[in-house]
Coordinates of C-alpha atoms in Angstrom, one line a residue:
A1 CA 57.7 35.0 93.9
I2 CA 58.6 31.4 93.5
S3 CA 57.2 29.0 90.9
L4 CA 57.2 25.3 91.6
S5 CA 56.3 22.4 89.4
W6 CA 56.5 18.6 89.7
G7 CA 55.6 15.4 87.9
F8 CA 53.0 12.7 88.7
P9 CA 53.9 10.0 91.1
Q10 CA 54.9 6.8 89.2
L11 CA 51.9 5.0 87.9
Q12 CA 52.4 1.9 90.1
H13 CA 52.4 4.2 93.2
R14 CA 49.4 6.3 92.5
N15 CA 46.9 3.9 94.0
G16 CA 43.9 5.8 92.7
I17 CA 43.0 9.1 91.1
I18 CA 45.2 12.0 92.1
L19 CA 42.8 14.7 93.2
G20 CA 45.4 17.3 94.2
Y21 CA 48.6 18.1 96.0
V22 CA 49.7 19.5 99.4
I23 CA 52.8 21.7 99.5
N24 CA 54.7 22.3 102.7
M25 CA 56.8 25.5 102.7
T26 CA 59.4 26.2 105.5
V27 CA 61.2 29.5 105.9
I28 CA 64.7 28.4 106.8
D29 CA 65.7 31.3 108.9
S30 CA 62.6 31.5 111.1
Q31 CA 61.4 27.9 110.7
E32 CA 58.0 29.3 110.0
R33 CA 55.8 26.7 108.2
V34 CA 53.0 27.2 105.7
Q35 CA 50.9 24.5 104.0
L36 CA 49.4 25.1 100.6
T37 CA 47.2 23.0 98.2
A38 CA 47.1 22.8 94.4
E39 CA 45.0 20.9 92.0
E40 CA 47.5 21.2 89.2
R41 CA 51.2 20.2 89.1
A42 CA 52.5 23.8 89.4
I43 CA 52.0 26.7 91.8
T44 CA 53.3 30.3 92.0
I45 CA 53.7 31.7 95.5
D46 CA 53.7 35.6 95.7
N47 CA 54.5 38.1 98.4
L48 CA 57.6 36.2 99.7
K49 CA 60.5 38.0 101.4
P50 CA 63.3 38.9 99.0
Y51 CA 66.6 37.0 99.3
E52 CA 65.0 34.4 101.6
S53 CA 65.6 30.6 101.5
Y54 CA 62.7 28.2 101.6
R55 CA 62.3 24.5 101.8
W56 CA 59.6 22.8 99.8
T57 CA 58.1 19.3 99.8
V58 CA 55.1 18.1 97.8
A59 CA 52.7 15.2 98.3
A60 CA 49.8 13.9 96.2
Y61 CA 46.5 12.8 97.6
T62 CA 43.6 10.7 96.5
K63 CA 40.1 10.4 98.0
V64 CA 41.6 8.0 100.5
G65 CA 44.3 10.4 101.9
L66 CA 47.7 11.9 101.5
G67 CA 50.7 10.1 100.2
P68 CA 54.3 10.5 101.1
F69 CA 56.1 13.8 100.6
S70 CA 58.8 14.3 98.0
E71 CA 62.4 15.0 98.8
I72 CA 63.1 18.5 100.1
V73 CA 63.9 21.2 97.6
T74 CA 65.6 24.5 98.7
V75 CA 64.9 27.7 96.7
Q76 CA 66.1 31.2 97.4
T77 CA 64.1 34.3 96.2
H78 CA 65.9 36.9 94.2
E79 CA 67.6 39.9 95.7
D80 CA 65.8 43.2 95.9
A81 CA 66.4 46.8 97.0
P82 CA 67.0 47.1 100.8
G83 CA 63.8 47.7 102.6
E84 CA 65.1 50.3 105.0
A85 CA 67.7 53.1 105.0
P86 CA 71.1 52.9 106.8
Q87 CA 70.9 53.6 110.6
N88 CA 72.6 56.0 112.9
V89 CA 73.9 58.3 110.1
T90 CA 76.3 61.0 111.4
G91 CA 78.9 63.4 110.2
S92 CA 81.7 65.7 111.5
P93 CA 84.1 68.2 110.0
L94 CA 87.7 67.2 109.7
S95 CA 89.2 70.4 108.3
P96 CA 88.0 73.4 106.3
T97 CA 87.8 71.2 103.2
S98 CA 86.9 67.8 104.4
I99 CA 84.2 66.0 106.4
S100 CA 83.8 62.4 107.7
L101 CA 80.5 60.5 107.4
S102 CA 79.6 57.2 109.0
W103 CA 76.5 54.9 109.4
D104 CA 75.3 51.5 110.4
P105 CA 73.7 49.1 107.8
P106 CA 69.9 48.7 107.6
P107 CA 68.5 46.0 109.9
A108 CA 69.7 42.6 108.7
E109 CA 66.2 41.3 108.0
L110 CA 65.7 44.2 105.6
H111 CA 68.9 43.9 103.6
H112 CA 67.0 41.9 100.9
G113 CA 70.3 40.8 99.4
V114 CA 74.0 41.4 99.7
I115 CA 74.8 45.1 100.2
T116 CA 77.6 45.8 97.8
Q117 CA 77.9 49.5 98.4
Y118 CA 76.4 52.6 99.9
I119 CA 75.4 55.7 97.9
I120 CA 76.1 59.0 99.5
N121 CA 74.2 62.0 98.1
I122 CA 75.6 65.4 99.1
T123 CA 74.3 68.9 98.3
E124 CA 76.2 72.1 99.0
L125 CA 73.6 74.3 100.6
E126 CA 75.1 77.7 99.6
T127 CA 75.4 76.9 95.9
G128 CA 73.0 74.0 95.3
Y129 CA 75.8 71.9 93.8
N130 CA 75.0 68.2 94.2
F131 CA 77.2 65.2 93.8
T132 CA 77.1 61.5 94.6
L133 CA 79.8 59.2 96.0
A134 CA 79.9 55.5 96.7
S135 CA 81.5 53.5 99.5
N136 CA 81.9 49.8 100.2
T137 CA 82.3 50.4 103.9
T138 CA 80.1 52.2 106.5
E139 CA 82.2 55.3 106.5
I140 CA 83.7 57.8 104.0
R141 CA 85.9 60.9 104.0
V142 CA 84.8 63.6 101.7
N143 CA 87.5 66.0 100.5
H144 CA 87.8 69.1 98.3
L145 CA 85.0 70.9 99.9
H146 CA 84.6 74.6 100.5
P147 CA 85.5 76.1 103.9
F148 CA 82.6 76.9 106.3
Y149 CA 79.9 75.6 103.9
T150 CA 76.9 73.5 104.9
Y151 CA 76.6 70.1 103.3
L152 CA 73.3 68.2 103.3
C153 CA 73.8 64.4 103.2
T154 CA 71.8 61.2 102.8
V155 CA 73.0 57.6 102.7
S156 CA 71.3 54.6 101.0
A157 CA 72.3 51.0 100.7
F158 CA 72.6 49.2 97.4
T159 CA 72.1 45.5 96.6
V160 CA 70.9 44.9 93.0
E161 CA 69.0 48.2 93.4
E162 CA 69.3 51.3 95.6
G163 CA 67.2 51.3 98.8
P164 CA 65.5 54.3 100.5
P165 CA 67.7 57.2 101.6
S166 CA 68.4 58.1 105.2
S167 CA 67.0 61.2 106.8
V168 CA 68.9 64.3 105.7
F169 CA 71.7 65.4 108.0
Y170 CA 74.1 68.2 107.6
V171 CA 77.8 68.9 108.3
I172 CA 79.5 72.3 108.3
T173 CA 83.2 72.4 107.3
E174 CA 85.6 74.1 109.6
E175 CA 86.5 77.8 109.2
D176 CA 89.6 78.9 107.3
V177 CA 91.3 82.3 106.7
P178 CA 89.6 84.5 104.0
S179 CA 90.8 83.7 100.5
A180 CA 90.3 87.1 99.1
P181 CA 90.9 90.7 100.5
P182 CA 88.2 93.2 101.4
Q183 CA 86.9 95.1 98.4
L184 CA 86.6 98.7 97.3
L185 CA 88.9 100.2 99.9
N186 CA 88.3 104.0 100.1
V187 CA 90.4 106.5 102.1
T188 CA 89.6 110.2 102.7
A189 CA 91.7 112.8 104.4
L190 CA 89.6 114.4 107.2
S191 CA 92.1 116.7 108.7
S192 CA 95.9 117.1 109.1
E193 CA 96.0 114.2 111.5
T194 CA 93.0 112.0 110.7
I195 CA 91.8 109.9 107.8
G196 CA 88.5 108.1 107.2
V197 CA 88.6 104.6 105.8
H198 CA 85.8 102.5 104.4
W199 CA 85.7 99.1 102.6
N200 CA 83.4 96.2 101.8
P201 CA 83.9 92.7 103.2
P202 CA 85.5 90.0 101.0
P203 CA 83.0 88.3 98.6
T204 CA 80.8 85.8 100.5
E205 CA 82.3 82.7 98.8
H206 CA 85.8 83.8 99.9
M207 CA 85.0 84.7 103.5
N208 CA 85.6 81.1 104.6
G209 CA 84.2 81.7 108.1
I210 CA 82.8 84.4 110.4
I211 CA 84.5 87.8 109.9
R212 CA 85.6 88.8 113.4
G213 CA 87.4 92.0 112.4
Y214 CA 89.8 93.8 110.1
I215 CA 93.4 94.8 110.3
L216 CA 94.4 98.1 108.7
N217 CA 98.0 98.9 108.1
I218 CA 98.8 102.5 107.5
T219 CA 102.4 103.1 106.4
A220 CA 104.1 106.5 106.1
I221 CA 105.7 106.5 102.7
G222 CA 108.6 108.7 103.8
N223 CA 110.0 106.8 106.8
G224 CA 108.2 103.5 106.6
E225 CA 106.6 103.8 110.0
I226 CA 103.5 101.5 110.3
I227 CA 100.4 102.1 112.3
S228 CA 98.1 99.0 112.7
V229 CA 94.5 99.5 113.6
Y230 CA 91.9 96.8 114.5
A231 CA 88.4 97.5 113.3
L232 CA 85.2 95.6 114.0
S233 CA 83.2 97.2 111.2
T234 CA 83.9 98.3 107.7
T235 CA 84.3 101.9 108.5
T236 CA 86.8 103.6 110.9
V237 CA 88.6 106.8 111.5
V238 CA 92.4 106.7 112.1
S239 CA 93.9 109.6 114.1
G240 CA 97.3 110.5 115.3
L241 CA 98.9 110.9 111.9
S242 CA 101.4 113.4 110.8
P243 CA 100.2 116.5 108.9
F244 CA 100.7 116.8 105.1
T245 CA 102.2 113.3 105.0
E246 CA 101.6 110.6 102.4
Y247 CA 100.4 107.2 103.7
S248 CA 99.8 103.9 102.1
C249 CA 96.7 102.0 103.4
T250 CA 95.8 98.3 103.2
V251 CA 93.1 96.2 105.0
A252 CA 92.8 92.5 105.6
A253 CA 89.8 90.5 107.0
E254 CA 90.2 88.1 110.0
T255 CA 88.3 84.8 110.7
V256 CA 90.4 82.1 112.4
G257 CA 93.4 83.9 110.9
L258 CA 94.2 86.9 108.7
G259 CA 93.4 86.8 105.0
P260 CA 95.3 88.6 102.2
A261 CA 95.5 92.3 102.3
S262 CA 93.8 94.6 99.8
P263 CA 95.8 96.5 97.2
A264 CA 97.3 99.7 98.7
I265 CA 95.7 103.0 98.5
S266 CA 97.7 106.2 98.9
I267 CA 96.4 109.3 100.8
Q268 CA 97.9 112.5 102.0
T269 CA 96.8 114.2 105.2
K270 CA 95.8 117.8 105.0
E271 CA 98.1 120.7 105.6
D272 CA 98.5 122.3 109.0
V273 CA 100.4 125.2 110.5
P274 CA 104.1 124.7 111.1
T275 CA 104.8 123.2 114.5
A276 CA 108.3 124.7 114.7
P277 CA 109.7 128.2 114.1
P278 CA 112.2 129.2 111.4
R279 CA 115.8 128.4 112.4
N280 CA 119.1 130.3 112.6
V281 CA 117.5 133.7 112.6
S282 CA 120.0 136.6 112.3
V283 CA 119.7 140.4 111.9
V284 CA 122.5 142.6 110.5
A285 CA 122.4 146.5 110.2
T286 CA 123.2 147.4 106.7
E287 CA 122.4 151.1 106.8
S288 CA 121.4 153.6 109.4
S289 CA 117.9 152.9 108.6
E290 CA 118.0 149.3 107.2
L291 CA 118.3 145.8 108.7
L292 CA 119.0 142.5 106.9
M293 CA 117.2 139.6 108.5
K294 CA 118.1 136.0 107.6
W295 CA 116.7 132.6 108.6
V296 CA 116.4 129.0 107.7
Q297 CA 113.0 127.3 107.2
P298 CA 111.7 125.0 110.0
V299 CA 112.7 121.3 109.9
S300 CA 111.0 119.6 107.0
A301 CA 109.0 117.3 109.4
K302 CA 107.6 120.3 111.2
I303 CA 106.6 122.4 108.1
N304 CA 103.2 120.5 107.8
G305 CA 102.5 121.9 104.4

């Protein structure tokens, strides 16, 4: 709204009884013109556009007619909140922990003032965590986010007040390697050559992406030989092991890369029959009715028990 007031024409220029006043209003930007009347020496005009400049002139009239108009007075309405949200809002991931957001300003005729900053509201979908940022340009990089999380975003313009927010749009950060190992690794000896292995995936907040598979490393404690097995699920059977041998087992999850391995679990395969005979067998007659037989046990690796 704008309030205007004015004084009487000088007495020697009235030339009669002043019956009222005619006010000419011109919108500077559009050159739209409106004519108003008033009986008093003041008027308030409502429903004007915020942060718009207007030109005003006033003339008095008697019963004979209209006198000359005053000098032009220019008045600008106060700023207000923008009348529309920023346009063409968009976002894209930059890394597992950062995203980029950009937008265009609201239409110029709906700025309703000088846009001093933009308010960006972001909600982490997985946790509900909400935070607000500000930018004095039409883009922003948001850092320190969680890998492979979905972020719901809105943008609003700010003059002296905040305007309406944009439609919600979402951005998903890029995947990363898991930040925690699989949980509750359990290993069971099924036979002399096979073990059963089961585990739980890493905690959801540490997956950091889509788990594509798991790498099991089974290490023979005696000779350090390593067997690596790729598994698509959280349960597998590993065969081809040596009987009655102690192994150390770990498992790691894979997304775009391999995460940390779980703590090692030891397991010993079951016993089996020896796979080699005794060595250096000898027989000596000690008496006419007695024989002495001697031998050395099979190679340790072949004893299997």
